Amino acid sequence: MQTENNATFARIDEAAALAHEAQAFYGAASRAVRSALLRGLADALERDAAQLVAIADEETSLGAARLNGELARTAFQLRGFAERVEAGIANRHVDDAAVPGAPPAGRPHLTRVQLPLGPVAMFSASNFPFAFSVLGGDTASALAAGCTVIVKPHPGHPELSRRVHALAERVLREQGLPEGVIAFVDQASREAAVYLVGHADVAAVAFTGSYQGGVALWRAANARRRPIPFYGELGSINPLVVLPHALADGVDTPAATLAASITMGCGQFCTSPGVIVVRDDADGERFAHALAQALSAQKPHAMLTAAMRHGFESAAAHIASQAGVSVRLAAPAHDEEAAAPAPRLFETDAQTFIANAALHEEMFGPAALIVKVRDEAQTLDVLGAVEGSLTVTLWGAQADTPANRALATAAQRIAGRVLFGGVPTGVAVCDAQQHGGPWPASTQPHTTSVGYAAIERFLRPVALQDAPQWAIAATSGTATA
């Protein structure tokens, strides 16, 4: 094992050196150079789409329809970042002209500029083999910021990762860019992952994955002699609150909508609704029954890896074993022998949920926990027990009432995105998006890993005082390079 790690460490050293060497050129490259790279990568993905989707489906079982859509999203966001680069989002200047006199009324000439952090270690996700992988949003936003990238692929889709990186290498060669702009570290152990995070040439880390793995790497990033930013998405239970008004027209349609969201991608979405808060009354009971029925009719596909399937079975069994939890929808006999897991649905009351931290843990798979509440006050208490979440969904809170305002305030306190309709699965790529939240949803709740604001993670502000024009112009991204 030590020999294997030493060989991997050497590959990391080589990739990091390439990224470090390329950073000097790429960090100073013009907007035209960066946007051309992003567009070229999008074009290349689409040219090789049929072959890449076939490989991805073989490795992940996500299906051609889902994977074609995800590849299209990946190309879309690459081009979207190219457009923002061209518009100067990475080269914004804030200029305060000099004012004669002594401070505080007087001041020197100050120009606030943004500079790329440097090489970013990007840890690919398991559940989005295109959109959160080699050329996914983290890579795209880092490249848009002027940062080189060191890709650490996910072991759930190794061949796809190699093919996509080979595609990226081809684009770099065609555009005359250094190969270290998108460096690559093939399959690596946990020790090697920690080594990568601690490497002196790495300036920031982008991570999407499990809480345990993310926390280990976050600690490594902060244990360095010179700590670096760690942008980690670690997991989320995404509460969905069903208010009485949401059931005024019946329970079947909302139950079917929610069941489809819970099982989308076999529940392997970071925004999958895992906690369903509903009133402990007749309508709430009818909804819970309808949800169990709708879930039982769902036919999820196989999970991404055997390890994830095992993790899901363990998590579901752990929830089921907790005192005060009942099983609304159990797995059929011998379900663990089936290729795909059956959906699960559990139920508890508000007091039990609030008191038992084990019930606040994510079940990464097609399962959810219903929490029955008496009234608005208990709903607020349940949300207050959730430490942090990527999303909170509020069904039936359209009216402007004191109760709904209080509920919206509570949701905004714990989540990065609050929905007043629809389901949380499916995250739009746009300027207003926020995909992050308080710990443990993410390590940096003021940042997003989806949408064009993601570029801000990899930029560092610098104030230039009484600077000559050439120094200011050098940060504008308009020079030919």
PDB file of C-alpha atoms in Angstrom, residues 259-390:
ATOM      1  CA  ALA A 259     -42.515  10.534  -4.664  1.00  0.00           C
ATOM      2  CA  ALA A 260     -40.969  11.226  -8.069  1.00  0.00           C
ATOM      3  CA  SER A 261     -38.586  13.752  -6.508  1.00  0.00           C
ATOM      4  CA  ILE A 262     -37.540  11.416  -3.678  1.00  0.00           C
ATOM      5  CA  THR A 263     -36.679   8.631  -6.133  1.00  0.00           C
ATOM      6  CA  MET A 264     -35.205  10.795  -8.916  1.00  0.00           C
ATOM      7  CA  GLY A 265     -31.799   9.406  -9.781  1.00  0.00           C
ATOM      8  CA  CYS A 266     -32.469   6.650  -7.217  1.00  0.00           C
ATOM      9  CA  GLY A 267     -32.431   9.330  -4.528  1.00  0.00           C
ATOM     10  CA  GLN A 268     -28.808  10.175  -5.312  1.00  0.00           C
ATOM     11  CA  PHE A 269     -29.361  13.921  -5.626  1.00  0.00           C
ATOM     12  CA  CYS A 270     -27.837  16.272  -3.078  1.00  0.00           C
ATOM     13  CA  THR A 271     -31.179  18.127  -3.102  1.00  0.00           C
ATOM     14  CA  SER A 272     -33.394  15.060  -2.646  1.00  0.00           C
ATOM     15  CA  PRO A 273     -36.155  15.815  -0.084  1.00  0.00           C
ATOM     16  CA  GLY A 274     -35.311  13.651   2.924  1.00  0.00           C
ATOM     17  CA  VAL A 275     -37.546  15.086   5.660  1.00  0.00           C
ATOM     18  CA  ILE A 276     -41.262  15.680   5.013  1.00  0.00           C
ATOM     19  CA  VAL A 277     -43.004  17.856   7.609  1.00  0.00           C
ATOM     20  CA  VAL A 278     -46.785  17.448   7.635  1.00  0.00           C
ATOM     21  CA  ARG A 279     -49.606  18.169  10.075  1.00  0.00           C
ATOM     22  CA  ASP A 280     -50.726  15.462  12.462  1.00  0.00           C
ATOM     23  CA  ASP A 281     -54.352  15.551  11.331  1.00  0.00           C
ATOM     24  CA  ALA A 282     -56.686  13.712   8.965  1.00  0.00           C
ATOM     25  CA  ASP A 283     -55.375  15.417   5.817  1.00  0.00           C
ATOM     26  CA  GLY A 284     -51.813  14.851   6.929  1.00  0.00           C
ATOM     27  CA  GLU A 285     -52.504  11.158   7.433  1.00  0.00           C
ATOM     28  CA  ARG A 286     -54.151  10.882   4.018  1.00  0.00           C
ATOM     29  CA  PHE A 287     -51.126  12.559   2.476  1.00  0.00           C
ATOM     30  CA  ALA A 288     -48.701  10.210   4.267  1.00  0.00           C
ATOM     31  CA  HIS A 289     -50.698   7.207   3.042  1.00  0.00           C
ATOM     32  CA  ALA A 290     -50.808   8.545  -0.515  1.00  0.00           C
ATOM     33  CA  LEU A 291     -47.050   9.232  -0.443  1.00  0.00           C
ATOM     34  CA  ALA A 292     -46.333   5.664   0.662  1.00  0.00           C
ATOM     35  CA  GLN A 293     -48.543   4.368  -2.143  1.00  0.00           C
ATOM     36  CA  ALA A 294     -46.893   6.607  -4.732  1.00  0.00           C
ATOM     37  CA  LEU A 295     -43.428   5.602  -3.573  1.00  0.00           C
ATOM     38  CA  SER A 296     -44.285   1.902  -3.750  1.00  0.00           C
ATOM     39  CA  ALA A 297     -45.088   2.349  -7.452  1.00  0.00           C
ATOM     40  CA  GLN A 298     -41.693   3.923  -8.221  1.00  0.00           C
ATOM     41  CA  LYS A 299     -39.028   1.759  -9.858  1.00  0.00           C
ATOM     42  CA  PRO A 300     -35.581   3.237  -9.141  1.00  0.00           C
ATOM     43  CA  HIS A 301     -32.559   2.168 -11.145  1.00  0.00           C
ATOM     44  CA  ALA A 302     -29.426   0.672  -9.616  1.00  0.00           C
ATOM     45  CA  MET A 303     -27.294   2.887  -7.406  1.00  0.00           C
ATOM     46  CA  LEU A 304     -23.986   4.281  -8.616  1.00  0.00           C
ATOM     47  CA  THR A 305     -21.736   1.871  -6.742  1.00  0.00           C
ATOM     48  CA  ALA A 306     -21.998  -1.138  -4.450  1.00  0.00           C
ATOM     49  CA  ALA A 307     -20.541   0.976  -1.648  1.00  0.00           C
ATOM     50  CA  MET A 308     -23.312   3.543  -2.040  1.00  0.00           C
ATOM     51  CA  ARG A 309     -25.942   0.804  -2.004  1.00  0.00           C
ATOM     52  CA  HIS A 310     -24.442  -0.552   1.203  1.00  0.00           C
ATOM     53  CA  GLY A 311     -24.351   2.930   2.683  1.00  0.00           C
ATOM     54  CA  PHE A 312     -28.003   3.500   1.819  1.00  0.00           C
ATOM     55  CA  GLU A 313     -29.098   0.192   3.342  1.00  0.00           C
ATOM     56  CA  SER A 314     -27.143   0.967   6.519  1.00  0.00           C
ATOM     57  CA  ALA A 315     -28.568   4.485   6.781  1.00  0.00           C
ATOM     58  CA  ALA A 316     -32.136   3.315   6.232  1.00  0.00           C
ATOM     59  CA  ALA A 317     -31.729   0.536   8.788  1.00  0.00           C
ATOM     60  CA  HIS A 318     -30.265   3.042  11.258  1.00  0.00           C
ATOM     61  CA  ILE A 319     -33.293   5.328  10.914  1.00  0.00           C
ATOM     62  CA  ALA A 320     -35.707   2.407  11.206  1.00  0.00           C
ATOM     63  CA  SER A 321     -34.029   1.252  14.431  1.00  0.00           C
ATOM     64  CA  GLN A 322     -34.525   4.550  16.271  1.00  0.00           C
ATOM     65  CA  ALA A 323     -37.036   4.685  19.109  1.00  0.00           C
ATOM     66  CA  GLY A 324     -40.217   6.473  18.110  1.00  0.00           C
ATOM     67  CA  VAL A 325     -39.817   5.770  14.386  1.00  0.00           C
ATOM     68  CA  SER A 326     -42.353   3.673  12.484  1.00  0.00           C
ATOM     69  CA  VAL A 327     -42.023   2.223   9.005  1.00  0.00           C
ATOM     70  CA  ARG A 328     -44.592   3.460   6.475  1.00  0.00           C
ATOM     71  CA  LEU A 329     -43.010   1.703   3.508  1.00  0.00           C
ATOM     72  CA  ALA A 330     -40.551  -1.119   4.061  1.00  0.00           C
ATOM     73  CA  ALA A 331     -38.264  -2.885   1.640  1.00  0.00           C
ATOM     74  CA  PRO A 332     -39.622  -6.212   0.391  1.00  0.00           C
ATOM     75  CA  ALA A 333     -37.957  -9.434   1.450  1.00  0.00           C
ATOM     76  CA  HIS A 334     -34.554 -10.036  -0.153  1.00  0.00           C
ATOM     77  CA  ASP A 335     -34.454  -6.448  -1.448  1.00  0.00           C
ATOM     78  CA  GLU A 336     -30.703  -6.225  -0.819  1.00  0.00           C
ATOM     79  CA  GLU A 337     -30.239  -8.940  -3.435  1.00  0.00           C
ATOM     80  CA  ALA A 338     -32.074  -6.884  -6.088  1.00  0.00           C
ATOM     81  CA  ALA A 339     -30.147  -4.741  -8.554  1.00  0.00           C
ATOM     82  CA  ALA A 340     -31.984  -1.591  -7.448  1.00  0.00           C
ATOM     83  CA  PRO A 341     -33.188  -0.666  -3.949  1.00  0.00           C
ATOM     84  CA  ALA A 342     -36.876  -0.292  -3.192  1.00  0.00           C
ATOM     85  CA  PRO A 343     -38.022   3.090  -1.827  1.00  0.00           C
ATOM     86  CA  ARG A 344     -38.427   3.472   1.949  1.00  0.00           C
ATOM     87  CA  LEU A 345     -40.623   5.785   3.995  1.00  0.00           C
ATOM     88  CA  PHE A 346     -40.408   6.282   7.756  1.00  0.00           C
ATOM     89  CA  GLU A 347     -42.422   8.367  10.194  1.00  0.00           C
ATOM     90  CA  THR A 348     -41.920  10.016  13.566  1.00  0.00           C
ATOM     91  CA  ASP A 349     -43.320  12.880  15.617  1.00  0.00           C
ATOM     92  CA  ALA A 350     -41.862  16.339  16.144  1.00  0.00           C
ATOM     93  CA  GLN A 351     -40.605  15.745  19.685  1.00  0.00           C
ATOM     94  CA  THR A 352     -38.736  12.593  18.667  1.00  0.00           C
ATOM     95  CA  PHE A 353     -37.170  14.262  15.633  1.00  0.00           C
ATOM     96  CA  ILE A 354     -36.029  17.289  17.595  1.00  0.00           C
ATOM     97  CA  ALA A 355     -34.512  15.218  20.408  1.00  0.00           C
ATOM     98  CA  ASN A 356     -32.707  12.620  18.290  1.00  0.00           C
ATOM     99  CA  ALA A 357     -29.807  13.924  16.193  1.00  0.00           C
ATOM    100  CA  ALA A 358     -29.581  10.556  14.399  1.00  0.00           C
ATOM    101  CA  LEU A 359     -32.822  11.451  12.608  1.00  0.00           C
ATOM    102  CA  HIS A 360     -31.186  14.539  11.110  1.00  0.00           C
ATOM    103  CA  GLU A 361     -28.733  12.458   9.078  1.00  0.00           C
ATOM    104  CA  GLU A 362     -28.968  12.076   5.321  1.00  0.00           C
ATOM    105  CA  MET A 363     -30.125   8.810   3.748  1.00  0.00           C
ATOM    106  CA  PHE A 364     -28.398   8.997   0.356  1.00  0.00           C
ATOM    107  CA  GLY A 365     -30.919   7.018  -1.660  1.00  0.00           C
ATOM    108  CA  PRO A 366     -34.673   6.667  -2.337  1.00  0.00           C
ATOM    109  CA  ALA A 367     -35.980   7.249   1.189  1.00  0.00           C
ATOM    110  CA  ALA A 368     -37.550   9.938   3.341  1.00  0.00           C
ATOM    111  CA  LEU A 369     -38.715  10.527   6.906  1.00  0.00           C
ATOM    112  CA  ILE A 370     -42.156  11.997   7.614  1.00  0.00           C
ATOM    113  CA  VAL A 371     -42.280  14.233  10.691  1.00  0.00           C
ATOM    114  CA  LYS A 372     -45.803  14.852  12.059  1.00  0.00           C
ATOM    115  CA  VAL A 373     -46.332  18.271  13.703  1.00  0.00           C
ATOM    116  CA  ARG A 374     -49.284  19.691  15.648  1.00  0.00           C
ATOM    117  CA  ASP A 375     -49.100  23.310  14.504  1.00  0.00           C
ATOM    118  CA  GLU A 376     -46.992  26.196  13.199  1.00  0.00           C
ATOM    119  CA  ALA A 377     -44.938  26.374  16.386  1.00  0.00           C
ATOM    120  CA  GLN A 378     -43.853  22.742  16.131  1.00  0.00           C
ATOM    121  CA  THR A 379     -43.019  23.231  12.455  1.00  0.00           C
ATOM    122  CA  LEU A 380     -40.665  26.041  13.423  1.00  0.00           C
ATOM    123  CA  ASP A 381     -39.130  23.863  16.132  1.00  0.00           C
ATOM    124  CA  VAL A 382     -38.485  21.064  13.631  1.00  0.00           C
ATOM    125  CA  LEU A 383     -36.756  23.430  11.225  1.00  0.00           C
ATOM    126  CA  GLY A 384     -34.783  24.867  14.103  1.00  0.00           C
ATOM    127  CA  ALA A 385     -33.426  21.397  14.867  1.00  0.00           C
ATOM    128  CA  VAL A 386     -31.933  21.141  11.361  1.00  0.00           C
ATOM    129  CA  GLU A 387     -28.386  22.479  11.465  1.00  0.00           C
ATOM    130  CA  GLY A 388     -28.061  23.415   7.817  1.00  0.00           C
ATOM    131  CA  SER A 389     -29.497  22.374   4.478  1.00  0.00           C
ATOM    132  CA  LEU A 390     -29.049  23.107   0.810  1.00  0.00           C
TER     133      LEU A 390
END
